Amino acid sequence: MIGPETRNYAGKVDRLCEDARDADRAGFASAWIPQLPQDFNAMTAVALMGRETARIELGTAVVPLQSRHPVALGQQALSVQATCGGRFTLGVGPSHHWVIDTMLGLPYEQPAQVVEDYLDVFDAMFSGPGPVDVENDRFRIHNPLDITDITPTPVLLAALGPVMLRIAGERADGTILWMADERAIAEHVVPRITKAAASAGRPSPRVVAGVPVGLCAADQVDAARERANRILGHAEYSPNYQRLLERGDATDVGDIAALGSEADVERRLRSFADAGATDLSVRVLPVGQGRDELVASSRRTREFLAGLAPELT
């Protein structure tokens, strides 16, 4: 996962591109760029990274749908796909009430139906070039479109509940998760999305698990878990996350984090794969006191993960 830090914006573009180049050279299969309410536009960041890399898949995790008209969002996705040379994956979702309603002042109603209405438009746009003719409950679109992507643009959904997992299996290429531990993935996510995909005659879906990771000594694990909850915890704001946590054994994001020695981290990451996650989106969690220790911790964790990545693919 690249780009969630929100300080030093003057140097952020260079830092994003450097992180993407490093991930590309290190052999990671993919890099995921979050869309935060207060931060850079994720697809703009991906477009920049696409020109700086040669191999790695680049994806958004995830772009909220309601704030953008589907044609505008689809045009941007197709444009980003071209800059990435066919390596872009569009991760989208209906977000949360505290983003859509409280921050943006837009209605947060029937989120699953909103997703289906957007997918109607994406289906038409991403199969182009040609006219986009879609009429459903929310949109009446008759829009010419000459853009075509180099390769079909995969769409992943932030699907947490049963209805969204069914939609992700039937109509998308998979799901991107956050706040899902191994039991939630194995018993809730994978059975539902896999059954829906099979019933729709679609390939096995991707299940991208978001996992904070921090290498640290045994006596630092509790502090690392507290840090994860402090900087990454959002469950208290979102009933969607709360319901997902109830599907597993974790009570917060700190319980989901892979923390400790190299052996501890590898064992935890393999447990997510064993639960059915096809991809791991790792959020590096630096551990230590002061900037120098945090930078060194981040570098050590990234280097370890780079070495581990080929064994987990």
PDB file of C-alpha atoms in Angstrom:
ATOM      1  CA  MET A   1       0.000   0.000   0.000  1.00  0.00           C
ATOM      2  CA  ILE A   2       1.540   3.278  -1.155  1.00  0.00           C
ATOM      3  CA  GLY A   3       0.724   6.844  -0.319  1.00  0.00           C
ATOM      4  CA  PRO A   4      -1.373   7.051   2.853  1.00  0.00           C
ATOM      5  CA  GLU A   5       0.991   9.523   4.571  1.00  0.00           C
ATOM      6  CA  THR A   6      -0.437  13.028   4.415  1.00  0.00           C
ATOM      7  CA  ARG A   7       2.452  15.324   5.346  1.00  0.00           C
ATOM      8  CA  ASN A   8       4.994  17.228   3.231  1.00  0.00           C
ATOM      9  CA  TYR A   9       2.830  17.717   0.166  1.00  0.00           C
ATOM     10  CA  ALA A  10       5.525  19.720  -1.599  1.00  0.00           C
ATOM     11  CA  GLY A  11       7.538  16.528  -1.966  1.00  0.00           C
ATOM     12  CA  LYS A  12       4.684  14.049  -2.172  1.00  0.00           C
ATOM     13  CA  VAL A  13       4.676  13.522  -5.947  1.00  0.00           C
ATOM     14  CA  ASP A  14       8.360  12.647  -5.966  1.00  0.00           C
ATOM     15  CA  ARG A  15       7.881  10.369  -2.960  1.00  0.00           C
ATOM     16  CA  LEU A  16       4.929   8.547  -4.535  1.00  0.00           C
ATOM     17  CA  CYS A  17       6.866   7.938  -7.725  1.00  0.00           C
ATOM     18  CA  GLU A  18       9.945   6.807  -5.808  1.00  0.00           C
ATOM     19  CA  ASP A  19       7.879   4.371  -3.744  1.00  0.00           C
ATOM     20  CA  ALA A  20       6.295   2.980  -6.911  1.00  0.00           C
ATOM     21  CA  ARG A  21       9.674   2.533  -8.605  1.00  0.00           C
ATOM     22  CA  ASP A  22      11.036   0.828  -5.496  1.00  0.00           C
ATOM     23  CA  ALA A  23       8.057  -1.544  -5.354  1.00  0.00           C
ATOM     24  CA  ASP A  24       8.411  -2.299  -9.063  1.00  0.00           C
ATOM     25  CA  ARG A  25      12.120  -3.098  -8.760  1.00  0.00           C
ATOM     26  CA  ALA A  26      11.631  -5.069  -5.531  1.00  0.00           C
ATOM     27  CA  GLY A  27       9.344  -7.554  -7.255  1.00  0.00           C
ATOM     28  CA  PHE A  28       6.009  -6.821  -5.580  1.00  0.00           C
ATOM     29  CA  ALA A  29       3.063  -8.014  -7.666  1.00  0.00           C
ATOM     30  CA  SER A  30       0.910  -4.952  -7.049  1.00  0.00           C
ATOM     31  CA  ALA A  31       0.745  -1.586  -5.332  1.00  0.00           C
ATOM     32  CA  TRP A  32      -2.506  -0.175  -3.943  1.00  0.00           C
ATOM     33  CA  ILE A  33      -3.154   3.539  -3.554  1.00  0.00           C
ATOM     34  CA  PRO A  34      -5.858   4.567  -1.058  1.00  0.00           C
ATOM     35  CA  GLN A  35      -8.301   7.400  -1.678  1.00  0.00           C
ATOM     36  CA  LEU A  36      -8.409   9.402   1.548  1.00  0.00           C
ATOM     37  CA  PRO A  37     -10.843  12.295   1.997  1.00  0.00           C
ATOM     38  CA  GLN A  38      -8.049  14.773   2.767  1.00  0.00           C
ATOM     39  CA  ASP A  39      -5.364  13.491   0.395  1.00  0.00           C
ATOM     40  CA  PHE A  40      -4.318  13.367  -3.271  1.00  0.00           C
ATOM     41  CA  ASN A  41      -6.636  11.992  -5.915  1.00  0.00           C
ATOM     42  CA  ALA A  42      -5.749   8.299  -6.067  1.00  0.00           C
ATOM     43  CA  MET A  43      -6.169   7.854  -9.828  1.00  0.00           C
ATOM     44  CA  THR A  44      -3.992  10.894 -10.514  1.00  0.00           C
ATOM     45  CA  ALA A  45      -1.332   9.309  -8.312  1.00  0.00           C
ATOM     46  CA  VAL A  46      -1.663   6.005 -10.201  1.00  0.00           C
ATOM     47  CA  ALA A  47      -1.262   7.798 -13.542  1.00  0.00           C
ATOM     48  CA  LEU A  48       1.996   9.350 -12.332  1.00  0.00           C
ATOM     49  CA  MET A  49       3.205   6.004 -11.016  1.00  0.00           C
ATOM     50  CA  GLY A  50       2.269   4.301 -14.254  1.00  0.00           C
ATOM     51  CA  ARG A  51       4.751   6.435 -16.175  1.00  0.00           C
ATOM     52  CA  GLU A  52       7.487   5.637 -13.649  1.00  0.00           C
ATOM     53  CA  THR A  53       7.097   1.842 -13.587  1.00  0.00           C
ATOM     54  CA  ALA A  54       7.284  -0.977 -16.089  1.00  0.00           C
ATOM     55  CA  ARG A  55       5.859  -4.149 -14.571  1.00  0.00           C
ATOM     56  CA  ILE A  56       3.852  -3.771 -11.386  1.00  0.00           C
ATOM     57  CA  GLU A  57       0.047  -3.715 -11.226  1.00  0.00           C
ATOM     58  CA  LEU A  58      -1.274  -0.415  -9.854  1.00  0.00           C
ATOM     59  CA  GLY A  59      -4.708  -0.099  -8.280  1.00  0.00           C
ATOM     60  CA  THR A  60      -6.959   2.176  -6.252  1.00  0.00           C
ATOM     61  CA  ALA A  61      -8.178   0.994  -2.861  1.00  0.00           C
ATOM     62  CA  VAL A  62     -10.725   2.477  -3.158  1.00  0.00           C
ATOM     63  CA  VAL A  63     -12.397   5.362  -4.999  1.00  0.00           C
ATOM     64  CA  PRO A  64     -15.803   6.361  -3.543  1.00  0.00           C
ATOM     65  CA  LEU A  65     -18.480   6.212  -6.236  1.00  0.00           C
ATOM     66  CA  GLN A  66     -21.106   8.714  -5.157  1.00  0.00           C
ATOM     67  CA  SER A  67     -18.906  11.811  -5.471  1.00  0.00           C
ATOM     68  CA  ARG A  68     -18.349  11.330  -9.233  1.00  0.00           C
ATOM     69  CA  HIS A  69     -20.563  10.822 -12.234  1.00  0.00           C
ATOM     70  CA  PRO A  70     -19.899   7.349 -13.663  1.00  0.00           C
ATOM     71  CA  VAL A  71     -18.953   8.687 -17.096  1.00  0.00           C
ATOM     72  CA  ALA A  72     -16.377  11.070 -15.611  1.00  0.00           C
ATOM     73  CA  LEU A  73     -14.999   8.337 -13.366  1.00  0.00           C
ATOM     74  CA  GLY A  74     -14.932   5.837 -16.226  1.00  0.00           C
ATOM     75  CA  GLN A  75     -13.169   8.270 -18.566  1.00  0.00           C
ATOM     76  CA  GLN A  76     -10.515   8.888 -15.943  1.00  0.00           C
ATOM     77  CA  ALA A  77     -10.087   5.151 -15.392  1.00  0.00           C
ATOM     78  CA  LEU A  78      -9.623   4.528 -19.114  1.00  0.00           C
ATOM     79  CA  SER A  79      -7.122   7.377 -19.331  1.00  0.00           C
ATOM     80  CA  VAL A  80      -5.165   6.022 -16.372  1.00  0.00           C
ATOM     81  CA  GLN A  81      -5.208   2.570 -17.950  1.00  0.00           C
ATOM     82  CA  ALA A  82      -3.498   4.029 -21.014  1.00  0.00           C
ATOM     83  CA  THR A  83      -0.778   5.706 -18.925  1.00  0.00           C
ATOM     84  CA  CYS A  84      -0.178   2.414 -17.102  1.00  0.00           C
ATOM     85  CA  GLY A  85       0.084   0.353 -20.268  1.00  0.00           C
ATOM     86  CA  GLY A  86      -2.682  -2.010 -19.189  1.00  0.00           C
ATOM     87  CA  ARG A  87      -1.535  -2.448 -15.566  1.00  0.00           C
ATOM     88  CA  PHE A  88      -4.314  -0.508 -13.822  1.00  0.00           C
ATOM     89  CA  THR A  89      -7.033  -2.049 -11.635  1.00  0.00           C
ATOM     90  CA  LEU A  90      -9.952   0.146 -10.600  1.00  0.00           C
ATOM     91  CA  GLY A  91     -10.986  -0.381  -6.994  1.00  0.00           C
ATOM     92  CA  VAL A  92     -14.248   1.356  -6.106  1.00  0.00           C
ATOM     93  CA  GLY A  93     -16.905   1.264  -3.437  1.00  0.00           C
ATOM     94  CA  PRO A  94     -19.878   3.045  -1.890  1.00  0.00           C
ATOM     95  CA  SER A  95     -17.692   4.388   0.935  1.00  0.00           C
ATOM     96  CA  HIS A  96     -19.220   5.168   4.346  1.00  0.00           C
ATOM     97  CA  HIS A  97     -21.893   7.480   5.681  1.00  0.00           C
ATOM     98  CA  TRP A  98     -19.320   9.681   7.436  1.00  0.00           C
ATOM     99  CA  VAL A  99     -17.641  10.407   4.103  1.00  0.00           C
ATOM    100  CA  ILE A 100     -20.609  10.626   1.750  1.00  0.00           C
ATOM    101  CA  ASP A 101     -23.209  12.175   4.067  1.00  0.00           C
ATOM    102  CA  THR A 102     -21.270  14.018   6.762  1.00  0.00           C
ATOM    103  CA  MET A 103     -18.346  15.284   4.670  1.00  0.00           C
ATOM    104  CA  LEU A 104     -19.856  15.657   1.203  1.00  0.00           C
ATOM    105  CA  GLY A 105     -23.496  16.292   2.022  1.00  0.00           C
ATOM    106  CA  LEU A 106     -24.701  13.632  -0.396  1.00  0.00           C
ATOM    107  CA  PRO A 107     -27.336  10.996   0.323  1.00  0.00           C
ATOM    108  CA  TYR A 108     -26.011   7.689   1.620  1.00  0.00           C
ATOM    109  CA  GLU A 109     -28.981   5.551   0.669  1.00  0.00           C
ATOM    110  CA  GLN A 110     -29.202   2.090  -0.899  1.00  0.00           C
ATOM    111  CA  PRO A 111     -25.408   1.799  -1.336  1.00  0.00           C
ATOM    112  CA  ALA A 112     -25.595  -1.637  -2.941  1.00  0.00           C
ATOM    113  CA  GLN A 113     -28.048  -0.411  -5.575  1.00  0.00           C
ATOM    114  CA  VAL A 114     -25.826   2.601  -6.193  1.00  0.00           C
ATOM    115  CA  VAL A 115     -22.961   0.216  -6.945  1.00  0.00           C
ATOM    116  CA  GLU A 116     -25.053  -1.812  -9.385  1.00  0.00           C
ATOM    117  CA  ASP A 117     -26.174   1.320 -11.216  1.00  0.00           C
ATOM    118  CA  TYR A 118     -22.548   2.463 -11.578  1.00  0.00           C
ATOM    119  CA  LEU A 119     -21.505  -0.991 -12.779  1.00  0.00           C
ATOM    120  CA  ASP A 120     -24.128  -0.772 -15.548  1.00  0.00           C
ATOM    121  CA  VAL A 121     -22.275   2.274 -16.868  1.00  0.00           C
ATOM    122  CA  PHE A 122     -18.807   0.797 -16.384  1.00  0.00           C
ATOM    123  CA  ASP A 123     -19.833  -2.358 -18.249  1.00  0.00           C
ATOM    124  CA  ALA A 124     -20.789  -0.238 -21.253  1.00  0.00           C
ATOM    125  CA  MET A 125     -17.748   2.045 -21.057  1.00  0.00           C
ATOM    126  CA  PHE A 126     -15.113  -0.618 -20.516  1.00  0.00           C
ATOM    127  CA  SER A 127     -16.348  -2.739 -23.426  1.00  0.00           C
ATOM    128  CA  GLY A 128     -15.916   0.188 -25.878  1.00  0.00           C
ATOM    129  CA  PRO A 129     -15.200   2.122 -27.924  1.00  0.00           C
ATOM    130  CA  GLY A 130     -18.752   2.970 -28.854  1.00  0.00           C
ATOM    131  CA  PRO A 131     -21.837   4.686 -27.491  1.00  0.00           C
ATOM    132  CA  VAL A 132     -22.608   4.368 -23.800  1.00  0.00           C
ATOM    133  CA  ASP A 133     -26.357   3.865 -23.599  1.00  0.00           C
ATOM    134  CA  VAL A 134     -27.537   3.150 -20.062  1.00  0.00           C
ATOM    135  CA  GLU A 135     -30.837   3.868 -18.357  1.00  0.00           C
ATOM    136  CA  ASN A 136     -31.424   2.668 -14.825  1.00  0.00           C
ATOM    137  CA  ASP A 137     -32.814   4.034 -11.565  1.00  0.00           C
ATOM    138  CA  ARG A 138     -30.104   6.704 -11.220  1.00  0.00           C
ATOM    139  CA  PHE A 139     -28.736   7.451 -14.647  1.00  0.00           C
ATOM    140  CA  ARG A 140     -30.012   8.246 -18.101  1.00  0.00           C
ATOM    141  CA  ILE A 141     -26.875   8.223 -20.194  1.00  0.00           C
ATOM    142  CA  HIS A 142     -26.435   8.388 -23.963  1.00  0.00           C
ATOM    143  CA  ASN A 143     -22.812   9.359 -24.321  1.00  0.00           C
ATOM    144  CA  PRO A 144     -20.405   8.764 -27.229  1.00  0.00           C
ATOM    145  CA  LEU A 145     -17.054   7.321 -26.200  1.00  0.00           C
ATOM    146  CA  ASP A 146     -14.030   6.853 -28.415  1.00  0.00           C
ATOM    147  CA  ILE A 147     -11.595   5.916 -25.639  1.00  0.00           C
ATOM    148  CA  THR A 148     -10.618   2.290 -25.447  1.00  0.00           C
ATOM    149  CA  ASP A 149      -8.199   0.771 -23.008  1.00  0.00           C
ATOM    150  CA  ILE A 150      -5.212  -1.345 -23.942  1.00  0.00           C
ATOM    151  CA  THR A 151      -6.590  -4.270 -21.996  1.00  0.00           C
ATOM    152  CA  PRO A 152      -9.888  -4.820 -20.169  1.00  0.00           C
ATOM    153  CA  THR A 153      -9.955  -2.774 -16.961  1.00  0.00           C
ATOM    154  CA  PRO A 154     -10.521  -5.017 -13.917  1.00  0.00           C
ATOM    155  CA  VAL A 155     -12.948  -3.668 -11.333  1.00  0.00           C
ATOM    156  CA  LEU A 156     -12.714  -4.646  -7.665  1.00  0.00           C
ATOM    157  CA  LEU A 157     -15.348  -3.659  -5.105  1.00  0.00           C
ATOM    158  CA  ALA A 158     -15.014  -2.786  -1.455  1.00  0.00           C
ATOM    159  CA  ALA A 159     -17.491  -5.502  -0.544  1.00  0.00           C
ATOM    160  CA  LEU A 160     -17.962  -6.210   3.148  1.00  0.00           C
ATOM    161  CA  GLY A 161     -21.539  -7.416   3.619  1.00  0.00           C
ATOM    162  CA  PRO A 162     -23.487 -10.293   2.029  1.00  0.00           C
ATOM    163  CA  VAL A 163     -25.230  -8.194  -0.641  1.00  0.00           C
ATOM    164  CA  MET A 164     -22.076  -6.418  -1.741  1.00  0.00           C
ATOM    165  CA  LEU A 165     -20.151  -9.697  -1.817  1.00  0.00           C
ATOM    166  CA  ARG A 166     -22.821 -11.157  -4.086  1.00  0.00           C
ATOM    167  CA  ILE A 167     -22.540  -8.157  -6.424  1.00  0.00           C
ATOM    168  CA  ALA A 168     -18.740  -8.383  -6.405  1.00  0.00           C
ATOM    169  CA  GLY A 169     -18.893 -12.054  -7.355  1.00  0.00           C
ATOM    170  CA  GLU A 170     -21.577 -11.654 -10.010  1.00  0.00           C
ATOM    171  CA  ARG A 171     -20.397  -8.448 -11.661  1.00  0.00           C
ATOM    172  CA  ALA A 172     -16.826  -7.552 -10.701  1.00  0.00           C
ATOM    173  CA  ASP A 173     -13.410  -9.176 -10.554  1.00  0.00           C
ATOM    174  CA  GLY A 174     -13.231  -9.447  -6.794  1.00  0.00           C
ATOM    175  CA  THR A 175     -13.132  -7.478  -3.565  1.00  0.00           C
ATOM    176  CA  ILE A 176     -10.718  -5.283  -1.623  1.00  0.00           C
ATOM    177  CA  LEU A 177     -11.003  -5.696   2.143  1.00  0.00           C
ATOM    178  CA  TRP A 178     -10.110  -3.757   5.259  1.00  0.00           C
ATOM    179  CA  MET A 179     -10.854  -4.836   8.834  1.00  0.00           C
ATOM    180  CA  ALA A 180     -11.237  -8.485   7.802  1.00  0.00           C
ATOM    181  CA  ASP A 181      -9.322 -11.117   9.759  1.00  0.00           C
ATOM    182  CA  GLU A 182      -8.729 -14.708   8.732  1.00  0.00           C
ATOM    183  CA  ARG A 183     -11.989 -16.113  10.083  1.00  0.00           C
ATOM    184  CA  ALA A 184     -14.042 -13.357   8.467  1.00  0.00           C
ATOM    185  CA  ILE A 185     -12.341 -14.079   5.145  1.00  0.00           C
ATOM    186  CA  ALA A 186     -12.626 -17.857   5.344  1.00  0.00           C
ATOM    187  CA  GLU A 187     -16.173 -18.116   6.696  1.00  0.00           C
ATOM    188  CA  HIS A 188     -17.867 -14.948   5.424  1.00  0.00           C
ATOM    189  CA  VAL A 189     -16.106 -13.393   2.425  1.00  0.00           C
ATOM    190  CA  VAL A 190     -14.752 -16.271   0.372  1.00  0.00           C
ATOM    191  CA  PRO A 191     -17.811 -18.569   0.417  1.00  0.00           C
ATOM    192  CA  ARG A 192     -20.207 -15.790  -0.592  1.00  0.00           C
ATOM    193  CA  ILE A 193     -18.155 -14.141  -3.309  1.00  0.00           C
ATOM    194  CA  THR A 194     -16.994 -17.461  -4.760  1.00  0.00           C
ATOM    195  CA  LYS A 195     -20.528 -18.870  -4.901  1.00  0.00           C
ATOM    196  CA  ALA A 196     -21.808 -15.710  -6.592  1.00  0.00           C
ATOM    197  CA  ALA A 197     -19.047 -15.770  -9.194  1.00  0.00           C
ATOM    198  CA  ALA A 198     -19.620 -19.448  -9.950  1.00  0.00           C
ATOM    199  CA  SER A 199     -23.374 -18.935 -10.297  1.00  0.00           C
ATOM    200  CA  ALA A 200     -22.741 -16.105 -12.747  1.00  0.00           C
ATOM    201  CA  GLY A 201     -20.232 -18.146 -14.753  1.00  0.00           C
ATOM    202  CA  ARG A 202     -17.378 -15.817 -13.868  1.00  0.00           C
ATOM    203  CA  PRO A 203     -13.775 -16.738 -12.988  1.00  0.00           C
ATOM    204  CA  SER A 204     -12.731 -17.181  -9.373  1.00  0.00           C
ATOM    205  CA  PRO A 205     -12.710 -13.711  -7.805  1.00  0.00           C
ATOM    206  CA  ARG A 206      -9.745 -11.952  -6.279  1.00  0.00           C
ATOM    207  CA  VAL A 207      -9.852 -11.339  -2.540  1.00  0.00           C
ATOM    208  CA  VAL A 208      -7.421  -8.572  -1.582  1.00  0.00           C
ATOM    209  CA  ALA A 209      -6.836  -8.494   2.176  1.00  0.00           C
ATOM    210  CA  GLY A 210      -5.529  -5.293   3.747  1.00  0.00           C
ATOM    211  CA  VAL A 211      -3.040  -6.134   6.502  1.00  0.00           C
ATOM    212  CA  PRO A 212      -0.863  -3.738   8.542  1.00  0.00           C
ATOM    213  CA  VAL A 213       2.639  -5.167   9.013  1.00  0.00           C
ATOM    214  CA  GLY A 214       5.404  -4.156  11.381  1.00  0.00           C
ATOM    215  CA  LEU A 215       8.635  -5.934  12.258  1.00  0.00           C
ATOM    216  CA  CYS A 216       9.468  -5.407  15.900  1.00  0.00           C
ATOM    217  CA  ALA A 217      10.830  -7.052  19.025  1.00  0.00           C
ATOM    218  CA  ALA A 218       8.496  -9.072  21.230  1.00  0.00           C
ATOM    219  CA  ASP A 219       8.408  -6.317  23.858  1.00  0.00           C
ATOM    220  CA  GLN A 220       7.287  -3.791  21.188  1.00  0.00           C
ATOM    221  CA  VAL A 221       4.262  -5.726  19.924  1.00  0.00           C
ATOM    222  CA  ASP A 222       1.756  -4.165  22.306  1.00  0.00           C
ATOM    223  CA  ALA A 223       2.957  -0.666  21.453  1.00  0.00           C
ATOM    224  CA  ALA A 224       2.808  -1.500  17.738  1.00  0.00           C
ATOM    225  CA  ARG A 225      -0.751  -2.776  18.110  1.00  0.00           C
ATOM    226  CA  GLU A 226      -1.741   0.422  19.929  1.00  0.00           C
ATOM    227  CA  ARG A 227      -0.113   2.501  17.191  1.00  0.00           C
ATOM    228  CA  ALA A 228      -2.055   0.589  14.524  1.00  0.00           C
ATOM    229  CA  ASN A 229      -5.310   1.309  16.336  1.00  0.00           C
ATOM    230  CA  ARG A 230      -4.413   4.967  16.759  1.00  0.00           C
ATOM    231  CA  ILE A 231      -3.461   5.762  13.159  1.00  0.00           C
ATOM    232  CA  LEU A 232      -5.436   3.162  11.196  1.00  0.00           C
ATOM    233  CA  GLY A 233      -8.558   2.472  13.253  1.00  0.00           C
ATOM    234  CA  HIS A 234     -11.840   3.616  11.685  1.00  0.00           C
ATOM    235  CA  ALA A 235     -14.250   0.950  12.914  1.00  0.00           C
ATOM    236  CA  GLU A 236     -15.776   3.231  15.508  1.00  0.00           C
ATOM    237  CA  TYR A 237     -17.047   5.483  12.708  1.00  0.00           C
ATOM    238  CA  SER A 238     -18.424   2.817  10.405  1.00  0.00           C
ATOM    239  CA  PRO A 239     -21.179   0.278  10.992  1.00  0.00           C
ATOM    240  CA  ASN A 240     -19.859  -1.479   7.857  1.00  0.00           C
ATOM    241  CA  TYR A 241     -16.528  -2.183   9.541  1.00  0.00           C
ATOM    242  CA  GLN A 242     -18.167  -3.056  12.836  1.00  0.00           C
ATOM    243  CA  ARG A 243     -20.321  -5.708  11.199  1.00  0.00           C
ATOM    244  CA  LEU A 244     -17.294  -7.141   9.390  1.00  0.00           C
ATOM    245  CA  LEU A 245     -15.309  -7.344  12.622  1.00  0.00           C
ATOM    246  CA  GLU A 246     -18.197  -9.263  14.159  1.00  0.00           C
ATOM    247  CA  ARG A 247     -17.720 -11.923  11.456  1.00  0.00           C
ATOM    248  CA  GLY A 248     -14.234 -12.714  12.766  1.00  0.00           C
ATOM    249  CA  ASP A 249     -12.178 -12.846  15.935  1.00  0.00           C
ATOM    250  CA  ALA A 250     -10.576  -9.391  15.748  1.00  0.00           C
ATOM    251  CA  THR A 251     -12.001  -6.463  17.682  1.00  0.00           C
ATOM    252  CA  ASP A 252      -9.918  -3.751  15.982  1.00  0.00           C
ATOM    253  CA  VAL A 253      -7.304  -3.227  13.290  1.00  0.00           C
ATOM    254  CA  GLY A 254      -4.521  -3.910  15.785  1.00  0.00           C
ATOM    255  CA  ASP A 255      -5.757  -7.479  16.107  1.00  0.00           C
ATOM    256  CA  ILE A 256      -5.488  -7.892  12.331  1.00  0.00           C
ATOM    257  CA  ALA A 257      -1.942  -6.534  12.095  1.00  0.00           C
ATOM    258  CA  ALA A 258       0.993  -8.882  11.483  1.00  0.00           C
ATOM    259  CA  LEU A 259       3.503  -7.849  14.150  1.00  0.00           C
ATOM    260  CA  GLY A 260       6.678  -9.218  15.684  1.00  0.00           C
ATOM    261  CA  SER A 261       9.668 -11.079  14.278  1.00  0.00           C
ATOM    262  CA  GLU A 262      10.173 -12.128  10.681  1.00  0.00           C
ATOM    263  CA  ALA A 263       8.839 -15.575  11.532  1.00  0.00           C
ATOM    264  CA  ASP A 264       5.804 -14.092  13.303  1.00  0.00           C
ATOM    265  CA  VAL A 265       4.947 -11.837  10.374  1.00  0.00           C
ATOM    266  CA  GLU A 266       5.402 -14.569   7.773  1.00  0.00           C
ATOM    267  CA  ARG A 267       3.251 -16.969   9.759  1.00  0.00           C
ATOM    268  CA  ARG A 268       0.455 -14.390  10.062  1.00  0.00           C
ATOM    269  CA  LEU A 269       0.544 -13.443   6.374  1.00  0.00           C
ATOM    270  CA  ARG A 270       0.425 -17.099   5.366  1.00  0.00           C
ATOM    271  CA  SER A 271      -2.646 -17.520   7.556  1.00  0.00           C
ATOM    272  CA  PHE A 272      -4.461 -14.900   5.460  1.00  0.00           C
ATOM    273  CA  ALA A 273      -3.509 -16.781   2.304  1.00  0.00           C
ATOM    274  CA  ASP A 274      -4.680 -20.042   3.866  1.00  0.00           C
ATOM    275  CA  ALA A 275      -8.002 -18.371   4.678  1.00  0.00           C
ATOM    276  CA  GLY A 276      -8.557 -17.658   0.989  1.00  0.00           C
ATOM    277  CA  ALA A 277      -7.015 -14.240   0.366  1.00  0.00           C
ATOM    278  CA  THR A 278      -5.576 -14.202  -3.144  1.00  0.00           C
ATOM    279  CA  ASP A 279      -3.692 -10.925  -2.614  1.00  0.00           C
ATOM    280  CA  LEU A 280      -2.208  -9.133   0.383  1.00  0.00           C
ATOM    281  CA  SER A 281      -2.250  -5.345   0.446  1.00  0.00           C
ATOM    282  CA  VAL A 282       0.348  -4.593   3.100  1.00  0.00           C
ATOM    283  CA  ARG A 283       0.294  -1.337   5.036  1.00  0.00           C
ATOM    284  CA  VAL A 284       3.785  -0.944   6.473  1.00  0.00           C
ATOM    285  CA  LEU A 285       3.535   0.071  10.130  1.00  0.00           C
ATOM    286  CA  PRO A 286       6.796   1.601  11.397  1.00  0.00           C
ATOM    287  CA  VAL A 287       7.632   0.913  15.027  1.00  0.00           C
ATOM    288  CA  GLY A 288       9.964   2.972  17.187  1.00  0.00           C
ATOM    289  CA  GLN A 289      10.656   6.300  18.855  1.00  0.00           C
ATOM    290  CA  GLY A 290      11.505   9.352  16.781  1.00  0.00           C
ATOM    291  CA  ARG A 291      11.883   9.850  13.060  1.00  0.00           C
ATOM    292  CA  ASP A 292      15.147   7.951  12.594  1.00  0.00           C
ATOM    293  CA  GLU A 293      13.824   4.801  14.278  1.00  0.00           C
ATOM    294  CA  LEU A 294      10.548   4.960  12.348  1.00  0.00           C
ATOM    295  CA  VAL A 295      12.336   5.399   9.003  1.00  0.00           C
ATOM    296  CA  ALA A 296      14.681   2.504   9.772  1.00  0.00           C
ATOM    297  CA  SER A 297      11.741   0.324  10.846  1.00  0.00           C
ATOM    298  CA  SER A 298       9.840   1.095   7.671  1.00  0.00           C
ATOM    299  CA  ARG A 299      12.856   0.285   5.492  1.00  0.00           C
ATOM    300  CA  ARG A 300      13.526  -2.980   7.326  1.00  0.00           C
ATOM    301  CA  THR A 301       9.895  -4.091   6.990  1.00  0.00           C
ATOM    302  CA  ARG A 302       9.770  -3.240   3.277  1.00  0.00           C
ATOM    303  CA  GLU A 303      12.991  -5.118   2.585  1.00  0.00           C
ATOM    304  CA  PHE A 304      11.727  -8.172   4.429  1.00  0.00           C
ATOM    305  CA  LEU A 305       8.415  -8.111   2.559  1.00  0.00           C
ATOM    306  CA  ALA A 306      10.203  -7.726  -0.766  1.00  0.00           C
ATOM    307  CA  GLY A 307      12.132 -10.890  -0.050  1.00  0.00           C
ATOM    308  CA  LEU A 308       9.031 -12.710   1.112  1.00  0.00           C
ATOM    309  CA  ALA A 309       6.759 -11.646  -1.758  1.00  0.00           C
ATOM    310  CA  PRO A 310       7.944 -14.230  -4.330  1.00  0.00           C
ATOM    311  CA  GLU A 311       7.314 -17.050  -1.858  1.00  0.00           C
ATOM    312  CA  LEU A 312       3.732 -15.913  -1.249  1.00  0.00           C
ATOM    313  CA  THR A 313       2.688 -15.614  -4.912  1.00  0.00           C
TER     314      THR A 313
END
